[in-house]
CSV table of C-alpha atoms in Angstrom, one decimal:
chain,number,residue,atom,x,y,z
J,7,MET,CA,-3.5,-35.4,-33.7
J,8,GLY,CA,-4.5,-36.9,-30.4
J,9,ILE,CA,-6.5,-39.9,-29.5
J,10,ASP,CA,-9.7,-38.0,-29.7
J,11,ASP,CA,-10.0,-36.4,-33.2
J,12,GLY,CA,-13.8,-36.1,-33.0
J,13,ASP,CA,-13.8,-39.0,-35.5
J,14,GLU,CA,-16.8,-41.3,-34.8
J,15,ASN,CA,-15.2,-43.9,-37.1
J,16,LEU,CA,-12.5,-44.3,-34.5
J,17,TRP,CA,-14.9,-44.9,-31.6
J,18,LEU,CA,-18.1,-46.4,-33.0
J,19,ARG,CA,-18.9,-49.6,-34.9
J,20,ARG,CA,-22.2,-50.3,-36.8
J,21,PHE,CA,-22.8,-54.0,-37.4
J,22,ALA,CA,-26.4,-53.9,-38.7
J,23,PRO,CA,-27.0,-50.5,-40.3
J,24,ALA,CA,-30.5,-49.2,-39.9
J,25,ASP,CA,-30.4,-45.8,-41.6
J,26,HIS,CA,-34.1,-45.2,-41.5
J,27,ALA,CA,-34.7,-46.3,-37.8
J,28,GLU,CA,-36.4,-43.7,-35.6
J,29,ASN,CA,-34.1,-44.5,-32.6
J,30,ARG,CA,-30.4,-45.0,-32.2
J,31,LEU,CA,-28.8,-47.1,-29.4
J,32,VAL,CA,-25.2,-46.8,-28.3
J,33,CYS,CA,-23.8,-49.8,-26.5
J,34,PHE,CA,-20.8,-49.8,-24.1
J,35,PRO,CA,-19.0,-53.1,-23.5
J,36,HIS,CA,-17.7,-54.4,-20.1
J,37,ALA,CA,-14.1,-54.4,-19.0
J,38,GLY,CA,-11.7,-56.1,-21.4
J,39,ALA,CA,-14.4,-56.4,-24.1
J,40,SER,CA,-14.8,-54.9,-27.5
J,41,ALA,CA,-17.5,-53.6,-29.7
J,42,PRO,CA,-18.5,-57.0,-31.3
J,43,PHE,CA,-19.8,-58.2,-27.9
J,44,PHE,CA,-23.0,-56.3,-29.0
J,45,LEU,CA,-23.2,-57.9,-32.4
J,46,PRO,CA,-26.2,-60.1,-31.4
J,47,MET,CA,-28.1,-57.2,-30.0
J,48,ALA,CA,-27.4,-55.1,-33.0
J,49,ARG,CA,-28.8,-57.7,-35.4
J,50,ALA,CA,-31.8,-58.4,-33.2
J,51,LEU,CA,-32.8,-54.8,-33.0
J,52,ALA,CA,-32.3,-53.9,-36.6
J,53,PRO,CA,-34.0,-52.5,-38.6
J,54,ALA,CA,-36.2,-50.9,-35.9
J,55,VAL,CA,-33.2,-49.5,-34.0
J,56,ASP,CA,-29.8,-48.3,-35.4
J,57,VAL,CA,-27.2,-49.8,-33.0
J,58,LEU,CA,-23.7,-48.4,-32.5
J,59,ALA,CA,-21.2,-50.2,-30.3
J,60,VAL,CA,-18.3,-48.3,-28.7
J,61,GLN,CA,-14.8,-49.5,-29.5
J,62,TYR,CA,-12.5,-48.5,-26.6
J,63,PRO,CA,-8.7,-48.0,-27.2
J,64,GLY,CA,-6.4,-50.9,-26.6
J,65,ARG,CA,-8.3,-53.7,-28.4
J,66,GLN,CA,-8.7,-55.2,-31.8
J,67,ASP,CA,-8.2,-52.6,-34.5
J,68,ARG,CA,-7.2,-50.1,-31.8
J,69,ARG,CA,-4.7,-52.4,-30.2
J,70,ALA,CA,-1.8,-50.1,-30.7
J,71,GLU,CA,-3.4,-47.3,-28.7
J,72,PRO,CA,-3.0,-47.1,-24.9
J,73,CYS,CA,-6.0,-47.8,-22.7
J,74,ILE,CA,-7.6,-44.8,-21.1
J,75,GLU,CA,-7.5,-45.6,-17.4
J,76,ASP,CA,-9.9,-42.9,-16.3
J,77,ILE,CA,-13.7,-43.1,-16.7
J,78,PRO,CA,-14.4,-39.3,-16.9
J,79,THR,CA,-11.7,-38.8,-19.5
J,80,LEU,CA,-13.0,-41.8,-21.5
J,81,ALA,CA,-16.6,-40.4,-21.2
J,82,ASP,CA,-15.4,-37.0,-22.5
J,83,HIS,CA,-13.9,-38.6,-25.6
J,84,ILE,CA,-17.0,-40.7,-26.4
J,85,ALA,CA,-19.5,-37.9,-25.8
J,86,ARG,CA,-17.6,-35.8,-28.4
J,87,ALA,CA,-17.5,-38.7,-30.8
J,88,LEU,CA,-21.3,-38.9,-30.6
J,89,THR,CA,-22.0,-35.4,-31.7
J,90,GLY,CA,-22.5,-36.6,-35.3
J,91,SER,CA,-25.0,-39.2,-34.2
J,92,LEU,CA,-27.6,-36.9,-32.5
J,93,ASP,CA,-29.9,-36.5,-35.5
J,94,ARG,CA,-32.4,-38.7,-33.9
J,95,PRO,CA,-33.3,-39.8,-30.3
J,96,LEU,CA,-30.1,-41.5,-29.0
J,97,SER,CA,-30.2,-44.0,-26.1
J,98,LEU,CA,-27.3,-45.6,-24.2
J,99,PHE,CA,-26.9,-49.2,-23.0
J,100,GLY,CA,-23.9,-50.2,-20.9
J,101,HIS,CA,-23.0,-53.5,-19.2
J,102,SER,CA,-20.8,-53.6,-16.0
J,103,MET,CA,-18.0,-51.0,-16.6
J,104,GLY,CA,-19.9,-49.9,-19.6
J,105,ALA,CA,-22.9,-49.0,-17.4
J,106,VAL,CA,-20.8,-46.5,-15.4
J,107,LEU,CA,-19.3,-45.1,-18.7
J,108,ALA,CA,-22.8,-44.8,-20.3
J,109,PHE,CA,-24.0,-43.0,-17.2
J,110,GLU,CA,-21.2,-40.5,-17.4
J,111,VAL,CA,-21.7,-40.0,-21.2
J,112,ALA,CA,-25.4,-39.4,-20.5
J,113,ARG,CA,-24.6,-36.6,-18.1
J,114,ARG,CA,-22.4,-35.0,-20.6
J,115,LEU,CA,-24.9,-35.3,-23.4
J,116,GLN,CA,-27.6,-33.9,-21.1
J,117,ARG,CA,-25.4,-30.9,-20.3
J,118,ASP,CA,-24.3,-30.1,-23.8
J,119,HIS,CA,-27.2,-31.3,-26.0
J,120,PRO,CA,-30.7,-30.6,-24.5
J,121,GLY,CA,-33.1,-33.4,-25.1
J,122,GLN,CA,-30.4,-36.1,-25.3
J,123,PRO,CA,-30.1,-38.8,-24.4
J,124,ALA,CA,-33.5,-40.3,-24.8
J,125,HIS,CA,-33.0,-43.3,-22.4
J,126,LEU,CA,-30.2,-44.8,-20.3
J,127,PHE,CA,-30.0,-48.6,-19.8
J,128,VAL,CA,-27.6,-49.9,-17.2
J,129,SER,CA,-26.8,-53.6,-16.8
J,130,GLY,CA,-24.9,-55.6,-14.3
J,131,ARG,CA,-23.5,-52.7,-12.3
J,132,ARG,CA,-24.4,-51.3,-8.9
J,133,ALA,CA,-25.6,-47.7,-8.7
J,134,PRO,CA,-22.7,-45.2,-8.6
J,135,THR,CA,-23.6,-44.2,-5.0
J,136,ARG,CA,-23.0,-47.8,-3.9
J,137,LEU,CA,-19.2,-47.7,-3.5
J,138,ARG,CA,-17.2,-50.9,-3.2
J,139,GLU,CA,-13.4,-50.9,-3.2
J,140,GLU,CA,-12.4,-52.5,-6.5
J,141,THR,CA,-8.8,-53.8,-6.6
J,142,HIS,CA,-8.7,-56.2,-9.5
J,143,HIS,CA,-6.2,-54.0,-11.2
J,144,LEU,CA,-3.7,-54.6,-8.4
J,145,LEU,CA,-3.7,-58.4,-8.9
J,146,ASP,CA,-0.9,-60.1,-10.7
J,147,ASP,CA,-1.6,-61.7,-14.1
J,148,GLU,CA,-2.6,-65.1,-12.6
J,149,GLY,CA,-4.9,-63.3,-10.2
J,150,ILE,CA,-6.7,-61.5,-13.0
J,151,ILE,CA,-7.0,-64.7,-14.9
J,152,ALA,CA,-8.5,-66.4,-11.9
J,153,GLU,CA,-11.0,-63.6,-11.4
J,154,ILE,CA,-12.1,-63.8,-15.1
J,155,ARG,CA,-12.6,-67.6,-14.7
J,156,SER,CA,-14.7,-67.1,-11.6
J,157,ARG,CA,-17.1,-64.9,-13.5
J,158,ARG,CA,-17.5,-67.5,-16.2
J,159,GLY,CA,-17.9,-64.8,-18.8
J,160,PRO,CA,-17.3,-64.8,-22.5
J,161,GLN,CA,-13.5,-64.1,-22.0
J,162,ALA,CA,-12.9,-67.0,-19.7
J,163,ARG,CA,-12.4,-69.6,-22.5
J,164,ALA,CA,-10.3,-67.2,-24.6
J,165,MET,CA,-7.9,-66.8,-21.7
J,166,GLU,CA,-6.8,-70.4,-22.1
J,167,ASN,CA,-5.0,-69.4,-25.3
J,168,PRO,CA,-1.5,-67.9,-24.4
J,169,GLU,CA,-1.5,-65.5,-27.3
J,170,VAL,CA,-4.9,-64.2,-26.6
J,171,ARG,CA,-4.1,-63.9,-22.9
J,172,GLU,CA,-1.0,-61.8,-23.7
J,173,MET,CA,-3.1,-59.4,-25.8
J,174,VAL,CA,-6.1,-59.2,-23.4
J,175,LEU,CA,-4.4,-58.9,-20.0
J,176,PRO,CA,-3.1,-55.3,-20.5
J,177,THR,CA,-6.5,-54.2,-21.7
J,178,LEU,CA,-8.2,-55.9,-18.7
J,179,ARG,CA,-5.8,-54.3,-16.3
J,180,GLY,CA,-6.3,-50.9,-17.9
J,181,ASP,CA,-10.1,-51.1,-17.7
J,182,TYR,CA,-10.0,-52.4,-14.2
J,183,THR,CA,-7.8,-49.5,-13.2
J,184,ALA,CA,-10.4,-47.1,-14.7
J,185,VAL,CA,-13.2,-48.7,-12.8
J,186,GLY,CA,-11.2,-49.0,-9.5
J,187,ARG,CA,-10.4,-45.3,-9.6
J,188,TYR,CA,-13.9,-44.1,-10.4
J,189,ARG,CA,-15.7,-42.1,-7.8
J,190,TYR,CA,-19.2,-40.8,-8.2
J,191,VAL,CA,-19.6,-37.0,-8.1
J,192,ALA,CA,-23.2,-35.9,-7.2
J,193,GLY,CA,-25.1,-34.0,-9.8
J,194,GLU,CA,-28.6,-33.3,-11.0
J,195,PRO,CA,-30.7,-36.4,-11.9
J,196,LEU,CA,-30.9,-37.4,-15.5
J,197,ARG,CA,-33.9,-36.0,-17.3
J,198,CYS,CA,-34.3,-39.2,-19.4
J,199,PRO,CA,-35.8,-42.5,-18.3
J,200,VAL,CA,-33.5,-45.0,-16.7
J,201,THR,CA,-33.8,-48.8,-17.0
J,202,ALA,CA,-31.6,-51.0,-14.8
J,203,LEU,CA,-31.1,-54.7,-15.5
J,204,VAL,CA,-29.3,-57.4,-13.4
J,205,GLY,CA,-28.9,-61.1,-13.1
J,206,ASP,CA,-30.4,-62.6,-9.9
J,207,ARG,CA,-27.1,-64.4,-9.1
J,208,ASP,CA,-24.7,-61.6,-9.9
J,209,ARG,CA,-21.9,-61.5,-7.3
J,210,GLU,CA,-20.5,-58.2,-8.7
J,211,ALA,CA,-23.8,-56.3,-8.4
J,212,SER,CA,-26.6,-57.4,-6.1
J,213,VAL,CA,-30.3,-56.8,-7.0
J,214,GLU,CA,-30.5,-54.2,-4.2
J,215,GLU,CA,-27.4,-52.4,-5.4
J,216,VAL,CA,-28.7,-52.2,-8.9
J,217,ARG,CA,-32.1,-51.1,-7.8
J,218,ASP,CA,-30.5,-48.0,-6.4
J,219,TRP,CA,-30.0,-46.6,-9.9
J,220,GLU,CA,-33.5,-45.2,-9.3
J,221,GLU,CA,-31.7,-42.3,-7.4
J,222,GLN,CA,-30.3,-41.1,-10.8
J,223,ALA,CA,-33.6,-41.0,-12.6
J,224,SER,CA,-36.3,-38.3,-12.6
J,225,GLU,CA,-39.3,-39.3,-10.5
J,226,GLY,CA,-41.4,-41.9,-12.3
J,227,ASP,CA,-38.9,-42.6,-15.0
J,228,PHE,CA,-37.3,-45.7,-13.6
J,229,ASP,CA,-37.7,-49.3,-14.7
J,230,PHE,CA,-36.1,-52.3,-13.1
J,231,ARG,CA,-35.7,-55.8,-14.5
J,232,VAL,CA,-34.2,-58.9,-12.9
J,233,PHE,CA,-33.2,-61.9,-15.1
J,234,PRO,CA,-32.0,-65.4,-14.2
J,235,GLY,CA,-28.2,-65.7,-14.2
J,236,GLY,CA,-25.0,-64.2,-13.0
J,237,HIS,CA,-22.9,-61.3,-14.0
J,238,PHE,CA,-23.1,-62.2,-17.7
J,239,TYR,CA,-26.8,-63.1,-17.7
J,240,LEU,CA,-27.4,-61.1,-20.9
J,241,VAL,CA,-25.4,-63.6,-23.0
J,242,LYS,CA,-28.1,-66.3,-22.5
J,243,GLU,CA,-30.9,-63.7,-22.0
J,244,THR,CA,-30.3,-61.7,-25.2
J,245,ALA,CA,-33.9,-62.1,-26.4
J,246,GLY,CA,-35.3,-60.9,-23.1
J,247,VAL,CA,-32.9,-57.9,-22.9
J,248,VAL,CA,-33.8,-57.0,-26.5
J,249,SER,CA,-37.5,-57.2,-25.7
J,250,VAL,CA,-37.0,-54.7,-22.7
J,251,VAL,CA,-35.0,-52.3,-24.9
J,252,SER,CA,-37.4,-52.5,-27.7
J,253,ASP,CA,-40.4,-51.9,-25.4
J,254,ARG,CA,-38.8,-49.0,-23.6
J,255,LEU,CA,-37.7,-47.3,-26.8
J,256,ALA,CA,-41.1,-47.7,-28.3
J,257,THR,CA,-42.9,-46.2,-25.3
J,258,GLY,CA,-40.3,-43.6,-24.6
J,259,THR,CA,-40.9,-43.8,-20.8
J,260,GLY,CA,-40.3,-46.0,-17.8
J,261,THR,CA,-43.1,-48.0,-16.3
J,262,GLY,CA,-42.1,-48.4,-12.7
J,263,LEU,CA,-40.4,-51.2,-10.8
J,264,LEU,CA,-41.0,-54.5,-12.6
J,265,ARG,CA,-39.5,-57.9,-12.0
């Protein structure tokens, strides 16, 4: 059996089950991160929204599996794993690398399952048409550690522990490789609303670069939100992000460019 057995239990984690929720939200972590990054969001949205978090290979309980160093391939696996979760409107939320991955999964769901996804939320990632050369995966170990520290993200403190560092570095390098190799291929716009979120001091994705996600949305179905903070603004702004997600899922549509 291969890495993709169509087993949602391999790919998806549910931290706050909400079996009777009308909406389901699938969350995609950033590079090097794992599903529990979205535990606070899952708890905050329950029981109104059933939240699933994607667990990529190469971390935690999937540590023995090799990372998938290709965004389209990873998206193929996850889209197949989600086929058992389409019994209600399913929306996607991705941060940083997770935003690109959520976008590619959305394209596959739209192609194979008419009416899905219900909404795409992209956070802390420039629009796919805004190409920047990303070479983090070419850095040596110390270079990757320095890059993580410069972002001041949730992983920075953990990297001070040699044992944790030894476990996390291969995962980070694998994820950075996937992101660095990713190239956008033009296609039809998404038929679902798109909401883009960004921190106003994000060095990885500027406000202008994130605003360009509008190109991927059907006309009138784009919503744009700017929060105070850097690349990991959503750690401190969880309540605000949850409010945006709740509002968009409740209304089912975008409301234009808001700041």
